[in-house]
Structures are given as C-alpha cells and as structure tokens.
Short mmCIF file of C-alpha atoms and ligand atoms in Angstrom, two decimals:
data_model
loop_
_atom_site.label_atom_id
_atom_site.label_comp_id
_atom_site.label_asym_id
_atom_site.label_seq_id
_atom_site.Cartn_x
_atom_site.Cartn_y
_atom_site.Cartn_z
CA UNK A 1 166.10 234.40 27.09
CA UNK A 2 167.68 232.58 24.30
CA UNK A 3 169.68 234.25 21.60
CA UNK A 4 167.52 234.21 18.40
CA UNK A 5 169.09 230.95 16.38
CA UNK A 6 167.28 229.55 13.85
CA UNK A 7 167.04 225.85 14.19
CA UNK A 8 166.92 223.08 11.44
CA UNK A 9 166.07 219.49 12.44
CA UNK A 10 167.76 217.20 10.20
CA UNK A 11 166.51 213.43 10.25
CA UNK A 12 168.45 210.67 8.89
CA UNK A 13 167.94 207.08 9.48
CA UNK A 14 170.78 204.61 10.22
CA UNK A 15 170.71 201.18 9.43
CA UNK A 16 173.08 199.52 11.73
CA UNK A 17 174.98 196.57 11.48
CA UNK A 18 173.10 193.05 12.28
CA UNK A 19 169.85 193.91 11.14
CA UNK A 20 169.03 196.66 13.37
CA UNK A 21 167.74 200.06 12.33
CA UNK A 22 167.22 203.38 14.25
CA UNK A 23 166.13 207.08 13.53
CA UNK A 24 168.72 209.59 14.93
CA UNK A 25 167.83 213.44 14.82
CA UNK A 26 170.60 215.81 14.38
CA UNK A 27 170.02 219.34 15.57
CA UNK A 28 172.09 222.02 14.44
CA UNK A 29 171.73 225.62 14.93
CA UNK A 30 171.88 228.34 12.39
CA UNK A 31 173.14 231.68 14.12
CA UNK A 32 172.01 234.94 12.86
CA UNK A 33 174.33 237.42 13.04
CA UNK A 34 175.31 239.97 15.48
CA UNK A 35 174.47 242.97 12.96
CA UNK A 36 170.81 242.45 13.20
CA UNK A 37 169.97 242.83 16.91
CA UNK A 38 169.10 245.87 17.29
CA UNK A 39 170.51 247.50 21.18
CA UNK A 40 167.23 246.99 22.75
CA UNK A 41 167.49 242.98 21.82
CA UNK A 42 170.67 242.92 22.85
CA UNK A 43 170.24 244.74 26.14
CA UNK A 44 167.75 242.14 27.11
CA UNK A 45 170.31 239.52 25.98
CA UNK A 46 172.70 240.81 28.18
CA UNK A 47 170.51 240.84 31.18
CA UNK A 48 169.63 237.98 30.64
CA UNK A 49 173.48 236.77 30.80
CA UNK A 50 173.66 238.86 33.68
CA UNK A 51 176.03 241.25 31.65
CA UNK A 52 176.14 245.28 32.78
CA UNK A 53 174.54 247.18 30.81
CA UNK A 54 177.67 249.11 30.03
CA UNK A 55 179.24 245.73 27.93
CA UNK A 56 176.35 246.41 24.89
CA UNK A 57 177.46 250.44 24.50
CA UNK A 58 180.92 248.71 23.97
CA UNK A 59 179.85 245.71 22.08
CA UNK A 60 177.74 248.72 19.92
CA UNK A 61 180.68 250.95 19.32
CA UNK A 62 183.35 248.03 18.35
CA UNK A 63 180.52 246.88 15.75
CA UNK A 64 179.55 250.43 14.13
CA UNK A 65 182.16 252.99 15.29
CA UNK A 66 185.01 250.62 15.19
CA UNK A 67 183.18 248.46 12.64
CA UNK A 68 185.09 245.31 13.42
CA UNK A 69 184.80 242.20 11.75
CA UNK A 70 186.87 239.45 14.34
CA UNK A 71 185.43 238.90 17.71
CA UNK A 72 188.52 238.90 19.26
CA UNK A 73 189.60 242.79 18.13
CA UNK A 74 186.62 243.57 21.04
CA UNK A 75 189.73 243.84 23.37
CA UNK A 76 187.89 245.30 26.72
CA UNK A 77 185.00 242.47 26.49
CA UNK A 78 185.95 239.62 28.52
CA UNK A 79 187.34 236.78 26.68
CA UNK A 80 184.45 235.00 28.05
CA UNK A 81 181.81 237.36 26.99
CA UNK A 82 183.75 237.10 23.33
CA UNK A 83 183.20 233.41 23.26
CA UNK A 84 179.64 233.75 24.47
CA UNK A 85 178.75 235.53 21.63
CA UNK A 86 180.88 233.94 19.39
CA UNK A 87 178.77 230.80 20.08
CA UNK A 88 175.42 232.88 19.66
CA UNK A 89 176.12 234.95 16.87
CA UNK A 90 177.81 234.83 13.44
CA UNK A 91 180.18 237.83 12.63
CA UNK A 92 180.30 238.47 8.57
CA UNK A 93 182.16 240.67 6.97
CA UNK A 94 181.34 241.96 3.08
CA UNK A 95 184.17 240.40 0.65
CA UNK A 96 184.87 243.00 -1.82
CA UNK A 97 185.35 241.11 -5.36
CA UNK A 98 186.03 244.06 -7.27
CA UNK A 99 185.93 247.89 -7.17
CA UNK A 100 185.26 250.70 -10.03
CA UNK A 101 185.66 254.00 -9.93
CA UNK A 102 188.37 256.37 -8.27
CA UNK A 103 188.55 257.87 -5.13
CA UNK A 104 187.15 261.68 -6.42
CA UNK A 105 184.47 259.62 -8.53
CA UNK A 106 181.87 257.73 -8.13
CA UNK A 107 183.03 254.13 -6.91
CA UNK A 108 181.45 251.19 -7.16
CA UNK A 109 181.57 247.71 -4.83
CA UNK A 110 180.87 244.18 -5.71
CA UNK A 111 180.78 242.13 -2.89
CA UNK A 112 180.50 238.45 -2.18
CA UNK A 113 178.08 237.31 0.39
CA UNK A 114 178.55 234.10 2.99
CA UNK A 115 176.04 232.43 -0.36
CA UNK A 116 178.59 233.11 -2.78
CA UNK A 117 175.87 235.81 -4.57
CA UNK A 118 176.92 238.92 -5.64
CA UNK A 119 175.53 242.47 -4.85
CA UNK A 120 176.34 245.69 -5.30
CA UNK A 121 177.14 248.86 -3.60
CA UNK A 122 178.18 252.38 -4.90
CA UNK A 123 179.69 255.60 -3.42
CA UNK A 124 178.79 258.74 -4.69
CA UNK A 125 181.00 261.34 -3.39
CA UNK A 126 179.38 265.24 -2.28
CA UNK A 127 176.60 266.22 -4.72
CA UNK A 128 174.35 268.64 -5.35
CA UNK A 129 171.29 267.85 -2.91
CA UNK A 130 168.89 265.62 -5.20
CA UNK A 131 166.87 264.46 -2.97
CA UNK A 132 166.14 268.12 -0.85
CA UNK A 133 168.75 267.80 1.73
CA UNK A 134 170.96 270.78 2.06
CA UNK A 135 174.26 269.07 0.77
CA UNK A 136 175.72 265.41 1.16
CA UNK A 137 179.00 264.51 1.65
CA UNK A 138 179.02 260.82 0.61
CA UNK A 139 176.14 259.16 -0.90
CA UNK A 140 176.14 255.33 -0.40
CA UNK A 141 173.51 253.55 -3.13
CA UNK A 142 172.80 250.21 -1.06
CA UNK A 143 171.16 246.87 -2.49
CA UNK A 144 168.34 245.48 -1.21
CA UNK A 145 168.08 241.84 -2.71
CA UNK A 146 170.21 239.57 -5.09
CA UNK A 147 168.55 240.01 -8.43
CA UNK A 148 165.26 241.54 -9.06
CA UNK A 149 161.58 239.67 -9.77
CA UNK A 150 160.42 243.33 -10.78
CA UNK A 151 161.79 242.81 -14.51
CA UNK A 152 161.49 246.36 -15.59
CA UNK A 153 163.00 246.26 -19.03
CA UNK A 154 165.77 248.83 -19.51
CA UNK A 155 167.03 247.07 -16.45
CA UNK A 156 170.25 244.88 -15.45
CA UNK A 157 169.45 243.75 -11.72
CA UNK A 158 166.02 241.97 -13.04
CA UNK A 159 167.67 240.16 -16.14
CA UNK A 160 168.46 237.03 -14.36
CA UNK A 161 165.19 236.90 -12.48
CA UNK A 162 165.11 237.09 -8.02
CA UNK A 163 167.63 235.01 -6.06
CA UNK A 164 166.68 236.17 -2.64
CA UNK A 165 166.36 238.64 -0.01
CA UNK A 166 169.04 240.71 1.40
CA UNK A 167 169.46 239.95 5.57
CA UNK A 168 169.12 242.61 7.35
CA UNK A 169 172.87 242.30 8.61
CA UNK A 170 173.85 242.31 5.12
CA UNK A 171 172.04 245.52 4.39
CA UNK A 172 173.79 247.29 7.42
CA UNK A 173 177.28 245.76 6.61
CA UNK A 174 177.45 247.62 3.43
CA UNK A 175 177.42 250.66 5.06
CA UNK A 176 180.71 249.29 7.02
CA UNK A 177 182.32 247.43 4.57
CA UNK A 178 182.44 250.27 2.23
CA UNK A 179 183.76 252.47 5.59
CA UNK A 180 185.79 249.88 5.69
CA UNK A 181 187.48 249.90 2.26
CA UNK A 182 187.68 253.45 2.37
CA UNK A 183 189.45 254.03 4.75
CA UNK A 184 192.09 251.02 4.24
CA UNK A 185 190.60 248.88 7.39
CA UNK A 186 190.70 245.26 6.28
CA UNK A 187 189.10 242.56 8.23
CA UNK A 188 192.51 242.25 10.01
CA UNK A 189 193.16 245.64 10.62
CA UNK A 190 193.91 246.17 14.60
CA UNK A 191 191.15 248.68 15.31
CA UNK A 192 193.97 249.98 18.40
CA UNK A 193 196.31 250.96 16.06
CA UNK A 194 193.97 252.77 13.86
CA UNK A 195 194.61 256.42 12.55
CA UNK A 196 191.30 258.46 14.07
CA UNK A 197 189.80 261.47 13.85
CA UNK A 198 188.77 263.63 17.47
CA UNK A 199 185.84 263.30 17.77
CA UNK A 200 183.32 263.49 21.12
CA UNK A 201 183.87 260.78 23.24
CA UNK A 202 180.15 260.91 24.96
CA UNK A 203 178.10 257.92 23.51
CA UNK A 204 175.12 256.33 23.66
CA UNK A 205 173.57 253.97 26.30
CA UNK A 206 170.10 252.64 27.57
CA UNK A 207 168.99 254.62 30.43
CA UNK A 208 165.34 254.44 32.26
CA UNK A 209 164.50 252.56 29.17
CA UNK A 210 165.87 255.33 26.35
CA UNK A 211 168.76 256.03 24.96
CA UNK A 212 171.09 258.97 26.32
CA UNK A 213 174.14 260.36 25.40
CA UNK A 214 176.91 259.41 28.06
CA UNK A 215 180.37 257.98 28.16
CA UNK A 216 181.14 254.42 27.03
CA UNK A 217 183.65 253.46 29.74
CA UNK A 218 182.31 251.60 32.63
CA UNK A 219 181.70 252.73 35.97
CA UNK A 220 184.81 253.33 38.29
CA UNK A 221 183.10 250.78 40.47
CA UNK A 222 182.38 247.58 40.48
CA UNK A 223 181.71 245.49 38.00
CA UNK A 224 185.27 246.54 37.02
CA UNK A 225 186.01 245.60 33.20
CA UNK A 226 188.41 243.02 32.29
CA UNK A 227 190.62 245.11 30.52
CA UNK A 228 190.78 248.97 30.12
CA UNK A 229 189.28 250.23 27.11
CA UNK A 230 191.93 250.67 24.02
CA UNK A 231 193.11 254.61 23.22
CA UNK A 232 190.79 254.05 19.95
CA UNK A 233 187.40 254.08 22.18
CA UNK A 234 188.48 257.63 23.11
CA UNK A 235 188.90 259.04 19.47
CA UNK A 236 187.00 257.19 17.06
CA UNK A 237 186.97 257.12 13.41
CA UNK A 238 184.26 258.92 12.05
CA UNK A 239 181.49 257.84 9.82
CA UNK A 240 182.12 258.75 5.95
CA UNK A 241 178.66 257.66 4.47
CA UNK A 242 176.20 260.62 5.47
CA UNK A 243 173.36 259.68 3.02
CA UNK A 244 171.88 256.41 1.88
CA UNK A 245 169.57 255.90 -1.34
CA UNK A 246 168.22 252.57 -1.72
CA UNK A 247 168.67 252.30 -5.17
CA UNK A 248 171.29 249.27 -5.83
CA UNK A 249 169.64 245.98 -6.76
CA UNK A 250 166.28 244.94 -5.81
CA UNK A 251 163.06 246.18 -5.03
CA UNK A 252 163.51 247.56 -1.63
CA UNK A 253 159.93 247.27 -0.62
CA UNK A 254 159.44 243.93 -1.77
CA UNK A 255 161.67 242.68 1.09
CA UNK A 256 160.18 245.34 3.81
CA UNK A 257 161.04 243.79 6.88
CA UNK A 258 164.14 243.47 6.59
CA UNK A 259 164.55 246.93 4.71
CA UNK A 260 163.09 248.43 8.00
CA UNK A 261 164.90 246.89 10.21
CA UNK A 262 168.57 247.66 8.95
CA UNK A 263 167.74 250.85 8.47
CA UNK A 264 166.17 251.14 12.19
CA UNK A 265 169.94 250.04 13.12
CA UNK A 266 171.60 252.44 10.43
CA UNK A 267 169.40 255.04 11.39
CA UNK A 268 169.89 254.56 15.82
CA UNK A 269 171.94 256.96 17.12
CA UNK A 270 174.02 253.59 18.84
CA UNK A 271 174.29 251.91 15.18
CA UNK A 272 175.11 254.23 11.68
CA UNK A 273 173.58 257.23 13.07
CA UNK A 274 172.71 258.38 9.79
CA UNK A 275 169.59 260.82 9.81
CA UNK A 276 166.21 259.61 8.62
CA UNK A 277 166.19 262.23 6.28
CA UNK A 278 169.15 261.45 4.71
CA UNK A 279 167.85 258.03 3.93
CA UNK A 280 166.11 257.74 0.59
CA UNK A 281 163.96 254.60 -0.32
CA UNK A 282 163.02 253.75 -4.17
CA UNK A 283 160.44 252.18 -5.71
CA UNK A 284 158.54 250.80 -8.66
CA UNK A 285 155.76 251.32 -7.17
CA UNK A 286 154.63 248.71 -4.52
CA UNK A 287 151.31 250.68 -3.53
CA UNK A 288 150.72 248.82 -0.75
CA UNK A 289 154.04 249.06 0.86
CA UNK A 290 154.36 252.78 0.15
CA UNK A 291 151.11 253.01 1.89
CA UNK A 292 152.68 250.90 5.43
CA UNK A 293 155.81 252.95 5.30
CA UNK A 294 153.76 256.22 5.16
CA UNK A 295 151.83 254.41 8.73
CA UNK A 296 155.55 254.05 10.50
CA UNK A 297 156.83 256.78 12.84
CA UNK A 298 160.22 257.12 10.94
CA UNK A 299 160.70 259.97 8.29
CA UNK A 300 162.33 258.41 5.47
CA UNK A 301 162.12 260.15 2.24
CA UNK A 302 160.43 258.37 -0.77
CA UNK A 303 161.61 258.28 -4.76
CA UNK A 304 158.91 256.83 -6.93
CA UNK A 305 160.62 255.42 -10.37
CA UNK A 306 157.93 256.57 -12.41
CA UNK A 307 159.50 256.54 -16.33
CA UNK A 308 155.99 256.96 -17.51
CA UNK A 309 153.54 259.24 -16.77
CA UNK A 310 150.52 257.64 -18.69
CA UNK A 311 149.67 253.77 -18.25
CA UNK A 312 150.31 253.58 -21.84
CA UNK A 313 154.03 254.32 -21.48
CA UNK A 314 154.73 252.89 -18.48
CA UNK A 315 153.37 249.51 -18.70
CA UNK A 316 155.49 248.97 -21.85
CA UNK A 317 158.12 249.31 -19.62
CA UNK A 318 157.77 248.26 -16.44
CA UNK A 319 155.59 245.54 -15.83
CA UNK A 320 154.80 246.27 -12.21
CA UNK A 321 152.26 248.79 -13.87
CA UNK A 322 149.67 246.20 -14.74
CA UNK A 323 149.39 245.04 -11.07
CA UNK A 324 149.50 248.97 -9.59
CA UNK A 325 148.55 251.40 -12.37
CA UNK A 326 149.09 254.91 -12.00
CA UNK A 327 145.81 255.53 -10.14
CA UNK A 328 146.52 253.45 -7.45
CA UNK A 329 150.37 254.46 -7.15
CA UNK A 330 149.58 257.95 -7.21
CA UNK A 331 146.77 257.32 -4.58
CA UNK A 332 149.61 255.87 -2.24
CA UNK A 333 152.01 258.20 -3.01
CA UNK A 334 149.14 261.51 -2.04
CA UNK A 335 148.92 259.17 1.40
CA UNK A 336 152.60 258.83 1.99
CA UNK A 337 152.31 262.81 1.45
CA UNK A 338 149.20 263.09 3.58
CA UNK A 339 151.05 261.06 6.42
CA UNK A 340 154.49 262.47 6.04
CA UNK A 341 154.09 265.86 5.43
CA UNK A 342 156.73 265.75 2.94
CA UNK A 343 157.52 266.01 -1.05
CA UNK A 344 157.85 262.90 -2.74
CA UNK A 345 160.29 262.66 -5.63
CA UNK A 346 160.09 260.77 -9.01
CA UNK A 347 162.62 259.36 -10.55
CA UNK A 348 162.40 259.70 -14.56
CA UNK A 349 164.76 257.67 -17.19
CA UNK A 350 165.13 259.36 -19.85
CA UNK A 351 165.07 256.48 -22.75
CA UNK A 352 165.51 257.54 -26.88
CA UNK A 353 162.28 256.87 -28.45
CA UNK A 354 160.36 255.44 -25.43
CA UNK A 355 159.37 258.11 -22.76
CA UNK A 356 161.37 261.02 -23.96
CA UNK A 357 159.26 262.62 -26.69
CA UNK A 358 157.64 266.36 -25.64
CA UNK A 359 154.17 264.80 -25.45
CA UNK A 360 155.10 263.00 -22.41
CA UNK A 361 155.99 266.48 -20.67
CA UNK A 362 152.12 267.42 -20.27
CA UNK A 363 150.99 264.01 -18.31
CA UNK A 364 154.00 264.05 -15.99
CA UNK A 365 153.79 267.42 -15.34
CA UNK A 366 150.39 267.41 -13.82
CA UNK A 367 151.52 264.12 -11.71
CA UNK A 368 154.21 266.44 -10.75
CA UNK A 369 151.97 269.03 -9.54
CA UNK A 370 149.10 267.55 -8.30
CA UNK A 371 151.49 265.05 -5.81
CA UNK A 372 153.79 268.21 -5.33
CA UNK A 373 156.72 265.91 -6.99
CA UNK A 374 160.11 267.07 -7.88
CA UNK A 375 161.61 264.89 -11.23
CA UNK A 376 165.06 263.52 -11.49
CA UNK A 377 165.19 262.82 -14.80
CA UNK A 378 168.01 260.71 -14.95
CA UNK A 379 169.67 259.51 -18.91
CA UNK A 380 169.96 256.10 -19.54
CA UNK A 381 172.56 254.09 -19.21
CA UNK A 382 172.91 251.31 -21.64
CA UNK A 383 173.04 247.69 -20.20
CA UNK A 384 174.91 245.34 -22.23
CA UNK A 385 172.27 242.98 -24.40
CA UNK A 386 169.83 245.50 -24.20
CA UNK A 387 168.44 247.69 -26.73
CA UNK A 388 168.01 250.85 -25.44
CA UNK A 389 169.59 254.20 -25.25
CA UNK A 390 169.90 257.34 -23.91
CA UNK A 391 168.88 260.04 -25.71
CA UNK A 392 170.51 262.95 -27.80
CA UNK A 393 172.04 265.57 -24.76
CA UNK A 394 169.84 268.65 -26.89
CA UNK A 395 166.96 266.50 -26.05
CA UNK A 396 167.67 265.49 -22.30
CA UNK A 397 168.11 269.35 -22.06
CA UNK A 398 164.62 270.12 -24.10
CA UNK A 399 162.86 267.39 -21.76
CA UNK A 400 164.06 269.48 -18.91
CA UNK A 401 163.31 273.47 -20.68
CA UNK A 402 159.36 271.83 -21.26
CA UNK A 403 159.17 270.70 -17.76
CA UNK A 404 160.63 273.76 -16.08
CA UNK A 405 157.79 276.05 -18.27
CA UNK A 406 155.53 273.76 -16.38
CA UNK A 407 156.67 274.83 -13.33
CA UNK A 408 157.67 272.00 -12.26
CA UNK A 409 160.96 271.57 -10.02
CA UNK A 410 162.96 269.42 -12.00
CA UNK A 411 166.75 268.14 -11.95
CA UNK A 412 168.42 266.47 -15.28
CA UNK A 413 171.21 264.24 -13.53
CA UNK A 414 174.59 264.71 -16.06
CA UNK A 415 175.38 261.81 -14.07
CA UNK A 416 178.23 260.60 -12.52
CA UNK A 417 179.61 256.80 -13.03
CA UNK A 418 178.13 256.77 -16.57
CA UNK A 419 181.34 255.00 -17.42
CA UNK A 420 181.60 252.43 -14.59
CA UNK A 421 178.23 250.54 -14.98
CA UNK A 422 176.42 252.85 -12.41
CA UNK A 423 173.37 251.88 -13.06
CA UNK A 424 172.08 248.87 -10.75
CA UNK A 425 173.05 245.23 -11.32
CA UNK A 426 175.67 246.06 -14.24
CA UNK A 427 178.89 245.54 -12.74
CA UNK A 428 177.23 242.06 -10.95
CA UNK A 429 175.58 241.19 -14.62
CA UNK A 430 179.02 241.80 -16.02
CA UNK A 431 180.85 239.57 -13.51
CA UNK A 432 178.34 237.09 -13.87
CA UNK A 433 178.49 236.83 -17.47
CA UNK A 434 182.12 236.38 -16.81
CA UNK A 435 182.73 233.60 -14.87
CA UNK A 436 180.15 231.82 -16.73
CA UNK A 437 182.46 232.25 -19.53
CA UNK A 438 185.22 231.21 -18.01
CA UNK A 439 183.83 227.51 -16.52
N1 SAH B 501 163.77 248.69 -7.39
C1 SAH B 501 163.85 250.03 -6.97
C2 SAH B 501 165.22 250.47 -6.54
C3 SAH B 501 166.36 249.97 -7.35
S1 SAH B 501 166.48 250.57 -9.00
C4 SAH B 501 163.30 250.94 -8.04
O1 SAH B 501 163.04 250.47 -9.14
O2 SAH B 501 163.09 252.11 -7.73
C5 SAH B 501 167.07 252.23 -8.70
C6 SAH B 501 166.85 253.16 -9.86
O3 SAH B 501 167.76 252.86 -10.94
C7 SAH B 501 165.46 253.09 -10.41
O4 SAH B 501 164.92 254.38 -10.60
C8 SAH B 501 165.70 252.40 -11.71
O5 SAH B 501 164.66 252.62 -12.61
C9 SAH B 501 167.03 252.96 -12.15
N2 SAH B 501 167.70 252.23 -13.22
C10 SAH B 501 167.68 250.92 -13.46
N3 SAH B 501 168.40 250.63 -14.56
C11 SAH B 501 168.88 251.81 -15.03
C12 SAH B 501 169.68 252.16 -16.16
N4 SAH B 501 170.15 251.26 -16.98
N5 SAH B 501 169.97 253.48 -16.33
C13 SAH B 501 169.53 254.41 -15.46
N6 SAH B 501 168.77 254.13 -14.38
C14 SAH B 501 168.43 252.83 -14.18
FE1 SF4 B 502 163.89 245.78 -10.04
FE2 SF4 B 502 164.07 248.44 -9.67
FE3 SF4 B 502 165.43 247.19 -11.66
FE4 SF4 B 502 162.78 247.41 -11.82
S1 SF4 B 502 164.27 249.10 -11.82
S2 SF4 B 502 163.98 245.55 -12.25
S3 SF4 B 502 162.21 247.18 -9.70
S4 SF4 B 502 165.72 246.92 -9.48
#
C-alpha cells in the first residue's frame, strides 16, 4: 500500500540546443500530512512496511499526547522508521502570529498556516455548561475554513468572501498548537525533558481489529525497539482542551468531510480523546448537511445560528435563508432530533433594532418549543466597518424575562472576550487590514 500523496504532473517542454525539441514530465509529490491518518490508515501503513503494530500506539502518542512537531523528537522510533515517514508525510505545526487575552480570560490565537492564511482559534476557560454538559474546563472555539462564502451580515469572517477549506490536519492541530502554547511547549521543546502530570500509563492499541486499552511499550520480546521509550511516555502531559465548539471562522458544514474527519481523530480515544458530547458543531443552517450528520453514528451536539425566528427577519440578515428558509431548517433540525435523540440549541444575536424587539419573542419561542430548543442569546459584538450594535443591557435582560415567561430554557451570554475581538474572524480581519496598510 502506498502512503496517500497527492500527485501533480507538471509538463514543460524543452527546446534544446541545435534544433531539437523534447517534452519532459516532472512528477512531484505533494505529501499530506501525518495528522490526518486516522490509526486504522496508519495501521495498515505499517503492515504494509512490515512495522509492529506496537510502532503506531507510539507514533499516536508522540503526535497527540506528546503533540510533537519535529520528527526526530519521536526518540524510540527507529531513525529509519523517522525517515520513512518523513519522506511520506509532512509534519506542520500552527505558527502563532499573535495572541489576545490573558491566561484567566478568554484567549484568543491567530495562526499562520503552511499558505500564509490566517485563522483563528480561541480558549475559553471553565464556564457555565452552555451547551448541556455538566461543566467544562477549557472550551477551545476551532475554525473551520479561511474566510466565509456564507456572508451573514453582522459578520467579520465572511467580509472578505471564502479563501478555502480548512485540512483536516489543520483542524486537529489547533487543538495541539493551542496545548502547545499553553503550556510553554514550542516546536523545539524536548518532549523528554517536559514537566508532566501522572497520569495512567495504559494506552490505546489495535487489537482483533478494535481498539483496547493496554500499555504503549513494546513487547519484552522480539521485535525489540531501537531505543527504550523516554521517562515522558510513562507520565504524560495531560490534555487541557476538554470541549470543542466549532464556532471560529467558516461554515463548518460547508467543508463536511473534512470537519468529520478531524473530529473522528479528535474525538478517538488514540488521537484528542475528547468526548463526542463535548464537541459542539454550528451552523447557518445547511439543511442538507444537518440532515447527513443526524445519519452518522457519532453523537455530536448541534447549535443552529438562528438570529431570526420569522423569514422576514432572518433573511435580512443572513442570506443563507433564501436558499434554506425556516421550514426546511427546522424540518432538518426535528430529524437531527428524531435521529439523535437529543436537544438542539440555537444560537440568537442579539442586534439593536434588528431582531431584538419583544415581537420577535413570540415566533422564536414556539421554534423553541416545538424543536425542544434551548436559546443562547448571545449580544453583539461590533465588527469594525460595520453598522451594527448590541443592544441596551435592560433590553438583552427584557429579551431574556419574555422568553423565560415562555417557558423556554434560555441563557443570555454576558460574554466573555467582548474586549478582545471574540467574535469570529475579528482579530484575522484586524490583522488583515493591517498589513495591507502597512505594504
Ligand atoms: N458558520 C457557523 C459557525 C461559525 S460562526 C455559524 O454561522 O454557525 C459562530 C457563531 O458566531 C455564529 O452563531 C455566528 O452567528 C456568531 N457571530 C458571528 N459574528 C458575530 C458577532 N459579531 N457577534 C456575536 N456573534 C457573532
Ligand atoms: Fe459564515 Fe457563520 Fe459568519 Fe455566517 S456567521 S458569515 S456562516 S462564519
């Protein structure tokens, strides 16, 4: 089996000295990197290089326990092995531009991918559950694509238009990189020398084809391992992110593949190990894509960003409405409930003078109901060049008092990271805006 490279054919034609012309084709490989196999590829990889199955637990714990970001830090791989991959696989690392924020606050990542794009990441630290969990400890808000072709209005990540999808390494390796940063491990950092926290040394490995818990050092026997395995594979750092909302910029959905696939390997009990249910996706509303995640196995909880409960209101601001209008999202969303079992919440920006008057209280309350919703209403936060505000606090709080005499369970976010550009896309818009200014 081949590792999965990506190959380009590039065709140039040569005239040559004395009259003579031929057509030479370079071939050059693009490698995908090693952060988006999940253990199951890379088991069959390894077979495949004749490689004990013991080498992937360790390749699996230097990536996401350790979370390396050199090859040659995987000190009990053989040098070999290293190379091997090295030649099949690219290795990236996040490169933090600039950070926001304080360590007790919210903080907020821009990072610089292999493209030179920027993206976003931010760290909310231990909250009140808003998404039904019992309590979070650290709340990572991940990006999903550069830009946004969603263009909802109050909106920073859409106001330069869609660049691309996120990779799905690139998803996972925010997760890391911000583990990374927090805890003062640079790409240079020697993972041996670490500070840890105990914590059980039984892992994970492929057994009669599932995954069990068991010990990460190889077998007494032979095939010994080239070198012993560092002090650091018996007390490994443990994970700081506990919950993940996929929230930063893009529109998750609209780049589903690769959504599902990070979060398979964020999610595996050999990659973040983060719970399903501790994984929030958001949407504008992609009906047809809420309707295939409610058909997968996995039980990732769903935020629909509704900020409009009649057509009316919400197609003045989000555009998304004219192609999936509330009958057809909220058809979706009653299947995602159907299939899942489980609430569904909506996300609600509060905006002065747009969707925040008391009349709007009546419509979303019976969306509320009838889907078995809980709200997040959430105040605005202004975006530079934009018009719009938040509204008056009295009437954030009267929003809430009508919807709770409803009955409806309903949260009014007195949000954290107000003053660092929270919101998606700011901090990236910002940046943007100046280096433009500067060339
Ligand atoms: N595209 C997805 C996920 C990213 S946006 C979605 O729209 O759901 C994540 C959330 O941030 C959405 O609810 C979005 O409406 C909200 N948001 C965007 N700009 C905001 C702003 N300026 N103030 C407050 N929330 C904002
Ligand atoms: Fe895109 Fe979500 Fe922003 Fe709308 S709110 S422009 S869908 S990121």
């Amino acid at each position: 089996m081949e590792p999965p490279l990506l190959l380009y054919a590039c065709k140039s034609a040569f005239r040559l000295t004395g009259g003579l012309s031929t057509r030479i084709t370079v071939s050059f490989a693009l490698r995908v990197d090693i952060k988006s196999q999940t253990a199951e590829e890379l088991k069959a990889l390894f077979q495949d290089w004749g490689q004990p199955g013991y080498r992937v637990t360790q390749l699996l714990e230097w990536l996401y326990v350790h979370r390396v970001a050199k090859w040659e830090q995987m000190t009990n791989l053989p040098k070999a092995l290293r190379e091997r991959l090295e030649g099949a696989f690219t290795l990236n690392s996040l490169d933090l531009v600039r950070k926001q924020g304080s360590r007790d606050t919210t903080q907020k990542f821009l990072w610089r991918l292999a493209d030179h794009s920027l993206i976003e990441s931010v760290l909310i630290p231990a909250n009140p559950a808003l998404y039904g969990e019992a309590s979070d400890r650290h709340t990572l808000c991940v990006s999903t694509q550069v830009g946004c072709a969603y263009g909802c209005k109050f909106c920073a990540s859409g106001l330069e238009g869609w660049k691309r999808n996120l990779e799905v390494h690139e998803i996972v390796e925010q997760v890391l990189a911000v583990e990374r940063e927090e805890s003062r491990i640079g790409p240079n950092h020697d993972p041996s020398a670490e500070r840890t926290q105990p914590q059980d040394k039984a892992r994970w490995q492929m057994a009669d084809g599932k995954w069990q818990m068991t010990d990460s050092r190889p077998p007494a026997s032979p095939p010994p391992p080239a070198s012993p395995p560092p002090a650091s594979l018996q007390s490994a750092p443990s994970r700081l992110v506990s919950n993940l909302v996929i929230m930063g910029m893009g529109e998750p959905l609209a780049n589903y593949d690769n959504l599902l696939k990070a979060l398979g390997i964020l999610n595996a009990p050999w990659g973040g190990g983060i719970g399903a249910r501790k994984i929030t996706i958001s949407t504008s509303g992609l009906a047809p894509e809420i309707r295939k995640l409610a058909d997968e196995p996995v039980q990732y909880r769903l935020a629909i960003s509704l900020h409009g409960a009649t057509d009316e209101t919400r197609v003045k601001i989000m555009p998304i409405n004219k192609r999936y209008p509330l009958r057809e999202l909220t058809a979706a969303c009653e299947y995602y409930q159907k299939q899942k079992g489980r609430m569904v919440t909506f996300e609600y920006i509060l905006i002065a003078g747009v969707n925040d008057f008391l009349a709007e209280v009546k419509p979303l309350a019976s969306l509320a109901k009838r889907l078995n919703a809980k709200v997040n209403l959430i105040p605005y936060n202004r975006v530079e060049g934009l018009p719009w505000e938040r509204p008056e606090e009295q009437q954030q709080e009267a929003f809430l008092s009508a919807l709770e005499a409803e009955n409806v369970t309903a949260t009014l976010r007195r949000e954290k990271g107000h003053d660092i550009d929270a919101a998606c896309g700011q901090l990236r818009l910002r940046t943007e805006r100046e280096l433009a200014s500067k060339s």
